[in-house]
Protein backbone atom coordinates (compact mmCIF):
# COMPACT_ATOMS: atom_id res chain seq x y z
CA UNK A 1 0.00 0.00 0.00
CA UNK A 2 2.83 2.39 0.85
CA UNK A 3 4.59 1.67 -2.45
CA UNK A 4 1.34 2.15 -4.41
CA UNK A 5 0.60 5.43 -2.63
CA UNK A 6 4.08 6.75 -3.36
CA UNK A 7 3.97 5.73 -7.03
CA UNK A 8 0.52 7.17 -7.73
CA UNK A 9 0.76 10.30 -5.59
CA UNK A 10 -1.55 9.46 -2.68
CA UNK A 11 -1.15 11.03 0.75
CA UNK A 12 -1.45 8.11 3.14
CA UNK A 13 -3.03 8.13 6.61
CA UNK A 14 -1.79 5.11 8.56
CA UNK A 15 -3.81 3.73 11.48
CA UNK A 16 -3.23 0.64 13.62
CA UNK A 17 -6.66 -0.87 14.24
CA UNK A 18 -5.58 -2.64 17.43
CA UNK A 19 -4.92 0.76 19.01
CA UNK A 20 -8.40 2.13 18.14
CA UNK A 21 -10.76 -0.62 19.27
CA UNK A 22 -14.05 1.04 20.17
CA UNK A 23 -16.59 2.75 17.94
CA UNK A 24 -15.92 6.28 19.19
CA UNK A 25 -12.17 6.18 18.55
CA UNK A 26 -12.55 4.42 15.21
CA UNK A 27 -14.94 7.10 13.96
CA UNK A 28 -12.77 9.92 15.29
CA UNK A 29 -9.61 8.70 13.58
CA UNK A 30 -10.62 6.75 10.45
CA UNK A 31 -14.02 8.34 9.95
CA UNK A 32 -12.72 11.91 9.87
CA UNK A 33 -9.90 11.00 7.50
CA UNK A 34 -12.29 9.27 5.10
CA UNK A 35 -14.28 12.46 4.42
CA UNK A 36 -11.77 15.32 4.30
CA UNK A 37 -8.93 16.13 1.94
CA UNK A 38 -5.29 15.97 2.89
CA UNK A 39 -3.79 18.87 4.84
CA UNK A 40 -0.90 18.84 2.39
CA UNK A 41 -3.23 20.03 -0.33
CA UNK A 42 -3.37 16.83 -2.35
CA UNK A 43 -6.79 15.78 -3.58
CA UNK A 44 -5.74 12.13 -3.45
CA UNK A 45 -5.71 10.43 -0.07
CA UNK A 46 -5.58 6.81 1.08
CA UNK A 47 -6.25 5.29 4.51
CA UNK A 48 -4.17 2.30 5.63
CA UNK A 49 -5.70 0.33 8.51
CA UNK A 50 -3.04 -2.07 9.79
CA UNK A 51 -3.69 -5.17 11.95
CA UNK A 52 -7.43 -5.05 11.36
CA UNK A 53 -7.63 -8.62 12.72
CA UNK A 54 -6.13 -7.30 15.98
CA UNK A 55 -9.54 -5.92 16.90
CA UNK A 56 -10.83 -8.81 18.99
CA UNK A 57 -13.35 -9.60 21.72
CA UNK A 58 -16.73 -8.23 22.73
CA UNK A 59 -15.35 -4.91 23.82
CA UNK A 60 -14.05 -4.35 20.28
CA UNK A 61 -17.28 -5.17 18.45
CA UNK A 62 -18.08 -1.47 18.24
CA UNK A 63 -14.79 -0.85 16.46
CA UNK A 64 -15.53 -3.39 13.72
CA UNK A 65 -19.08 -2.11 13.34
CA UNK A 66 -17.83 1.46 12.98
CA UNK A 67 -15.24 0.36 10.41
CA UNK A 68 -17.95 -1.29 8.29
CA UNK A 69 -20.00 1.93 8.29
CA UNK A 70 -16.94 3.99 7.37
CA UNK A 71 -16.24 1.70 4.40
CA UNK A 72 -19.78 2.29 3.12
CA UNK A 73 -19.55 6.08 3.48
CA UNK A 74 -15.90 6.73 2.58
CA UNK A 75 -14.86 9.02 -0.27
CA UNK A 76 -11.25 7.79 -0.30
CA UNK A 77 -9.79 4.29 -0.75
CA UNK A 78 -9.27 2.28 2.44
CA UNK A 79 -6.65 -0.47 2.54
CA UNK A 80 -6.82 -2.98 5.41
CA UNK A 81 -4.00 -5.35 6.36
CA UNK A 82 -4.65 -8.60 8.24
CA UNK A 83 -2.48 -11.53 9.28
CA UNK A 84 -5.57 -13.75 9.37
CA UNK A 85 -8.19 -12.32 6.99
CA UNK A 86 -10.30 -15.49 7.35
CA UNK A 87 -11.21 -14.68 10.96
CA UNK A 88 -14.97 -15.21 11.26
CA UNK A 89 -15.46 -11.76 12.82
CA UNK A 90 -14.06 -10.16 9.65
CA UNK A 91 -16.62 -11.86 7.37
CA UNK A 92 -18.80 -8.70 6.89
CA UNK A 93 -15.71 -6.63 6.03
CA UNK A 94 -14.48 -9.28 3.57
CA UNK A 95 -17.79 -9.00 1.69
CA UNK A 96 -17.22 -5.24 1.27
CA UNK A 97 -13.61 -5.57 0.18
CA UNK A 98 -11.43 -6.86 -2.63
CA UNK A 99 -9.01 -9.38 -1.13
CA UNK A 100 -5.44 -9.42 -2.43
CA UNK A 101 -3.39 -12.39 -1.21
CA UNK A 102 0.40 -12.14 -1.05
CA UNK A 103 1.69 -15.57 -2.08
CA UNK A 104 5.10 -16.99 -1.32
CA UNK A 105 7.75 -16.48 -4.01
CA UNK A 106 9.55 -19.29 -5.79
CA UNK A 107 13.18 -20.09 -5.09
CA UNK A 108 14.49 -18.68 -8.40
CA UNK A 109 12.91 -15.27 -7.80
CA UNK A 110 14.38 -15.03 -4.30
CA UNK A 111 17.89 -16.01 -5.48
CA UNK A 112 17.72 -13.37 -8.24
CA UNK A 113 16.78 -10.64 -5.75
CA UNK A 114 19.49 -11.72 -3.28
CA UNK A 115 22.06 -11.57 -6.11
CA UNK A 116 21.03 -8.00 -6.90
CA UNK A 117 21.45 -7.00 -3.26
CA UNK A 118 24.89 -8.66 -3.04
CA UNK A 119 26.09 -6.94 -6.22
CA UNK A 120 24.86 -3.58 -4.96
CA UNK A 121 26.48 -4.04 -1.54
CA UNK A 122 29.64 -5.55 -3.13
CA UNK A 123 29.38 -8.81 -1.17
CA UNK A 124 30.80 -12.04 -2.60
CA UNK A 125 28.35 -14.91 -2.06
CA UNK A 126 28.39 -18.31 -3.78
CA UNK A 127 25.42 -19.75 -5.64
CA UNK A 128 25.18 -22.52 -3.01
CA UNK A 129 24.81 -20.04 -0.14
CA UNK A 130 22.12 -18.08 -1.99
CA UNK A 131 20.29 -21.31 -2.75
CA UNK A 132 20.31 -22.34 0.92
CA UNK A 133 19.10 -18.90 2.01
CA UNK A 134 16.25 -19.12 -0.49
CA UNK A 135 15.28 -22.59 0.73
CA UNK A 136 15.29 -21.49 4.37
CA UNK A 137 13.04 -18.53 3.62
CA UNK A 138 10.21 -20.85 2.51
CA UNK A 139 9.06 -18.31 -0.09
CA UNK A 140 9.33 -15.26 2.18
CA UNK A 141 11.61 -12.71 0.49
CA UNK A 142 11.78 -10.52 3.59
CA UNK A 143 13.01 -13.48 5.67
CA UNK A 144 15.66 -14.27 3.05
CA UNK A 145 16.91 -10.66 3.05
CA UNK A 146 17.01 -10.63 6.86
CA UNK A 147 19.01 -13.87 6.89
CA UNK A 148 21.42 -12.45 4.31
CA UNK A 149 21.76 -9.33 6.44
CA UNK A 150 22.53 -11.46 9.51
CA UNK A 151 25.29 -13.55 7.88
CA UNK A 152 26.82 -10.76 5.76
CA UNK A 153 27.08 -8.07 8.43
CA UNK A 154 30.56 -6.54 8.14
CA UNK A 155 31.86 -9.24 5.77
CA UNK A 156 33.02 -8.89 2.14
CA UNK A 157 32.70 -12.67 1.58
CA UNK A 158 29.97 -15.03 2.85
CA UNK A 159 30.59 -18.79 3.01
CA UNK A 160 28.47 -21.81 3.92
CA UNK A 161 30.08 -21.83 7.37
CA UNK A 162 28.59 -18.38 8.04
CA UNK A 163 25.11 -19.89 7.75
CA UNK A 164 25.65 -21.71 11.06
CA UNK A 165 24.75 -18.57 13.01
CA UNK A 166 21.21 -18.75 11.70
CA UNK A 167 20.35 -22.00 13.45
CA UNK A 168 17.14 -23.86 12.57
CA UNK A 169 14.42 -21.66 11.15
CA UNK A 170 11.15 -21.64 13.03
CA UNK A 171 8.21 -20.07 11.24
CA UNK A 172 7.43 -17.84 14.21
CA UNK A 173 8.13 -14.12 13.95
CA UNK A 174 11.87 -13.76 13.66
CA UNK A 175 14.00 -11.46 15.71
CA UNK A 176 14.74 -9.05 12.82
CA UNK A 177 11.06 -8.71 12.09
CA UNK A 178 10.31 -8.28 15.79
CA UNK A 179 12.93 -5.52 16.05
CA UNK A 180 11.34 -3.71 13.15
CA UNK A 181 7.96 -3.87 14.88
CA UNK A 182 9.47 -2.67 18.18
CA UNK A 183 11.41 0.32 16.84
CA UNK A 184 8.68 1.42 14.41
CA UNK A 185 5.68 0.77 16.67
CA UNK A 186 3.40 3.71 17.43
CA UNK A 187 2.19 2.43 20.81
CA UNK A 188 3.41 0.38 23.75
CA UNK A 189 0.81 -2.27 22.98
CA UNK A 190 2.03 -2.76 19.40
CA UNK A 191 5.68 -2.90 20.47
CA UNK A 192 4.94 -5.45 23.17
CA UNK A 193 2.90 -7.57 20.75
CA UNK A 194 6.03 -7.91 18.56
CA UNK A 195 7.36 -10.54 20.96
CA UNK A 196 4.35 -12.82 20.60
CA UNK A 197 5.48 -16.15 19.14
CA UNK A 198 9.17 -15.21 19.33
CA UNK A 199 11.06 -18.25 20.60
CA UNK A 200 13.80 -16.39 22.50
CA UNK A 201 14.40 -15.71 26.17
CA UNK A 202 13.97 -12.10 27.47
CA UNK A 203 17.72 -11.63 28.11
CA UNK A 204 18.55 -12.46 24.48
CA UNK A 205 15.82 -10.14 23.19
CA UNK A 206 17.15 -7.40 25.48
CA UNK A 207 20.65 -7.82 23.99
CA UNK A 208 19.28 -7.49 20.43
CA UNK A 209 17.38 -4.31 21.32
CA UNK A 210 20.32 -2.80 23.24
CA UNK A 211 22.84 -3.39 20.43
CA UNK A 212 20.54 -2.03 17.70
CA UNK A 213 19.19 1.01 19.56
CA UNK A 214 22.12 3.34 18.59
CA UNK A 215 21.54 2.78 14.85
CA UNK A 216 17.75 2.97 14.96
CA UNK A 217 17.49 5.98 17.31
CA UNK A 218 19.79 8.67 15.91
CA UNK A 219 18.71 11.76 17.88
CA UNK A 220 21.04 12.11 20.93
CA UNK A 221 18.28 13.12 23.36
CA UNK A 222 15.99 10.29 22.26
CA UNK A 223 18.84 7.77 22.38
CA UNK A 224 19.83 8.89 25.89
CA UNK A 225 16.25 8.45 27.06
CA UNK A 226 16.01 5.02 25.40
CA UNK A 227 19.25 3.88 27.04
CA UNK A 228 17.96 5.07 30.41
CA UNK A 229 14.80 2.99 29.93
CA UNK A 230 16.84 -0.04 28.83
CA UNK A 231 19.01 0.34 31.94
CA UNK A 232 15.87 0.14 34.07
CA UNK A 233 14.74 -2.95 32.15
CA UNK A 234 18.16 -4.52 32.79
CA UNK A 235 17.81 -3.86 36.52
CA UNK A 236 14.45 -5.65 36.53
CA UNK A 237 15.88 -8.63 34.59
CA UNK A 238 18.78 -8.91 37.05
CA UNK A 239 16.37 -8.91 39.97
CA UNK A 240 14.22 -11.56 38.28
CA UNK A 241 17.21 -13.88 37.80
CA UNK A 242 18.68 -13.24 41.23
CA UNK A 243 15.49 -13.53 43.30
CA UNK A 244 13.46 -15.69 40.89
CA UNK A 245 10.69 -13.07 41.01
CA UNK A 246 9.15 -13.93 37.63
CA UNK A 247 6.12 -11.76 38.30
CA UNK A 248 8.37 -8.75 37.60
CA UNK A 249 8.60 -9.80 33.94
CA UNK A 250 5.38 -7.83 33.34
CA UNK A 251 7.48 -4.68 33.94
CA UNK A 252 10.65 -5.71 32.09
CA UNK A 253 8.98 -6.55 28.74
CA UNK A 254 7.05 -3.23 28.37
CA UNK A 255 10.17 -1.26 29.34
CA UNK A 256 12.47 -2.90 26.77
CA UNK A 257 9.88 -2.81 23.95
CA UNK A 258 7.29 -0.08 24.40
CA UNK A 259 9.65 2.19 26.31
CA UNK A 260 12.09 2.24 23.39
CA UNK A 261 9.43 2.70 20.71
CA UNK A 262 7.71 5.58 22.52
CA UNK A 263 10.87 7.72 22.84
CA UNK A 264 11.80 7.28 19.16
CA UNK A 265 10.04 10.20 17.51
CA UNK A 266 12.59 11.00 14.79
CA UNK A 267 13.12 8.25 12.17
CA UNK A 268 16.74 7.70 11.03
CA UNK A 269 17.81 9.01 7.64
CA UNK A 270 17.67 6.24 5.06
CA UNK A 271 17.55 2.52 5.72
CA UNK A 272 19.39 1.39 8.85
CA UNK A 273 20.38 -2.27 9.04
CA UNK A 274 19.82 -4.38 12.12
CA UNK A 275 23.08 -5.92 13.34
CA UNK A 276 23.80 -9.30 14.90
CA UNK A 277 25.05 -8.72 18.50
CA UNK A 278 28.71 -9.83 18.84
CA UNK A 279 27.93 -11.24 22.29
CA UNK A 280 25.30 -13.64 20.90
CA UNK A 281 27.51 -14.61 17.94
CA UNK A 282 30.33 -15.49 20.36
CA UNK A 283 27.97 -17.44 22.64
CA UNK A 284 26.72 -19.48 19.68
CA UNK A 285 30.29 -20.26 18.64
CA UNK A 286 31.20 -21.45 22.16
CA UNK A 287 27.98 -23.46 22.35
CA UNK A 288 28.87 -25.32 19.14
CA UNK A 289 32.37 -26.07 20.44
CA UNK A 290 30.99 -27.31 23.77
CA UNK A 291 28.59 -29.62 21.94
CA UNK A 292 31.45 -31.06 19.84
CA UNK A 293 33.57 -31.60 22.94
CA UNK A 294 30.69 -33.21 24.83
CA UNK A 295 29.83 -35.62 21.99
CA UNK A 296 33.47 -36.63 21.54
CA UNK A 297 33.87 -37.21 25.30
CA UNK A 298 30.77 -39.43 25.36
CA UNK A 299 32.16 -41.57 22.51
CA UNK A 300 35.52 -41.95 24.27
CA UNK A 301 33.78 -42.77 27.56
CA UNK A 302 31.66 -45.44 25.89
CA UNK A 303 34.67 -47.17 24.28
CA UNK A 304 36.97 -46.98 27.33
CA UNK A 305 34.26 -47.57 29.96
CA UNK A 306 34.91 -44.27 31.72
CA UNK A 307 32.72 -41.47 32.93
CA UNK A 308 32.25 -38.59 30.48
CA UNK A 309 33.99 -36.29 32.98
CA UNK A 310 37.18 -38.42 33.13
CA UNK A 311 37.14 -38.93 29.35
CA UNK A 312 36.97 -35.17 28.82
CA UNK A 313 39.61 -34.35 31.41
CA UNK A 314 42.16 -37.17 31.12
CA UNK A 315 41.81 -38.77 27.66
CA UNK A 316 40.47 -36.16 25.23
CA UNK A 317 43.62 -33.94 25.27
CA UNK A 318 45.82 -36.91 24.19
CA UNK A 319 43.33 -38.05 21.55
CA UNK A 320 43.13 -34.48 20.27
CA UNK A 321 46.92 -34.19 19.89
CA UNK A 322 47.10 -37.50 17.99
CA UNK A 323 44.23 -36.53 15.66
CA UNK A 324 45.91 -33.17 14.98
CA UNK A 325 49.09 -34.92 13.75
CA UNK A 326 49.56 -35.77 10.07
CA UNK A 327 50.08 -39.55 10.38
CA UNK A 328 48.28 -42.89 10.10
CA UNK A 329 47.19 -42.87 13.75
CA UNK A 330 44.50 -40.33 12.98
CA UNK A 331 42.59 -42.67 10.69
CA UNK A 332 42.73 -45.72 12.97
CA UNK A 333 41.88 -43.71 16.08
CA UNK A 334 38.98 -41.96 14.37
CA UNK A 335 37.59 -45.28 13.20
CA UNK A 336 37.90 -46.82 16.67
CA UNK A 337 36.00 -44.00 18.40
CA UNK A 338 33.62 -43.56 15.43
CA UNK A 339 34.28 -39.83 15.09
CA UNK A 340 32.39 -37.96 12.37
CA UNK A 341 34.18 -35.74 9.83
CA UNK A 342 32.94 -32.64 11.67
CA UNK A 343 34.34 -33.94 14.98
CA UNK A 344 37.69 -34.74 13.35
CA UNK A 345 37.86 -31.23 11.90
CA UNK A 346 37.04 -29.78 15.32
CA UNK A 347 39.88 -31.75 16.98
CA UNK A 348 42.34 -30.77 14.23
CA UNK A 349 41.34 -27.13 14.64
CA UNK A 350 41.28 -27.10 18.44
CA UNK A 351 44.41 -29.14 19.17
CA UNK A 352 46.31 -28.23 16.02
CA UNK A 353 46.52 -24.63 17.24
CA UNK A 354 47.86 -25.81 20.62
CA UNK A 355 50.40 -28.05 18.86
CA UNK A 356 51.58 -25.20 16.63
CA UNK A 357 51.91 -22.93 19.64
CA UNK A 358 53.99 -25.52 21.54
CA UNK A 359 56.29 -26.10 18.53
CA UNK A 360 56.84 -22.36 18.24
CA UNK A 361 57.88 -22.19 21.91
CA UNK A 362 60.25 -25.16 21.55
CA UNK A 363 61.81 -23.65 18.42
CA UNK A 364 62.38 -20.42 20.30
CA UNK A 365 64.12 -22.31 23.13
CA UNK A 366 66.43 -24.16 20.72
CA UNK A 367 67.42 -21.03 18.84
CA UNK A 368 70.58 -19.54 20.40
CA UNK A 369 70.29 -16.02 21.62
CA UNK A 370 72.79 -13.76 19.93
CA UNK A 371 74.19 -11.13 22.22
CA UNK A 372 74.61 -7.72 20.74
CA UNK A 373 78.16 -6.45 20.67
CA UNK A 374 78.69 -3.36 22.68
CA UNK A 375 79.88 -0.45 20.63
CA UNK A 376 83.02 1.20 21.94
CA UNK A 377 83.77 4.72 21.04
CA UNK A 378 87.33 5.65 20.15
CA UNK A 379 88.63 8.68 21.86
XYZ file of N, CA and C in Angstrom, residues 368-374:
21
model
N 69.650 -20.248 19.504
C 70.581 -19.535 20.399
C 70.343 -18.031 20.363
N 70.494 -17.462 21.506
C 70.286 -16.021 21.618
C 71.592 -15.322 21.310
N 71.592 -14.489 20.318
C 72.794 -13.757 19.934
C 72.882 -12.462 20.718
N 74.006 -12.341 21.435
C 74.190 -11.129 22.222
C 74.718 -10.015 21.327
N 74.169 -8.873 21.527
C 74.606 -7.716 20.741
C 75.964 -7.233 21.244
N 76.852 -6.969 20.296
C 78.155 -6.449 20.668
C 78.050 -5.001 21.090
N 78.710 -4.738 22.186
C 78.691 -3.363 22.681
C 79.603 -2.507 21.819
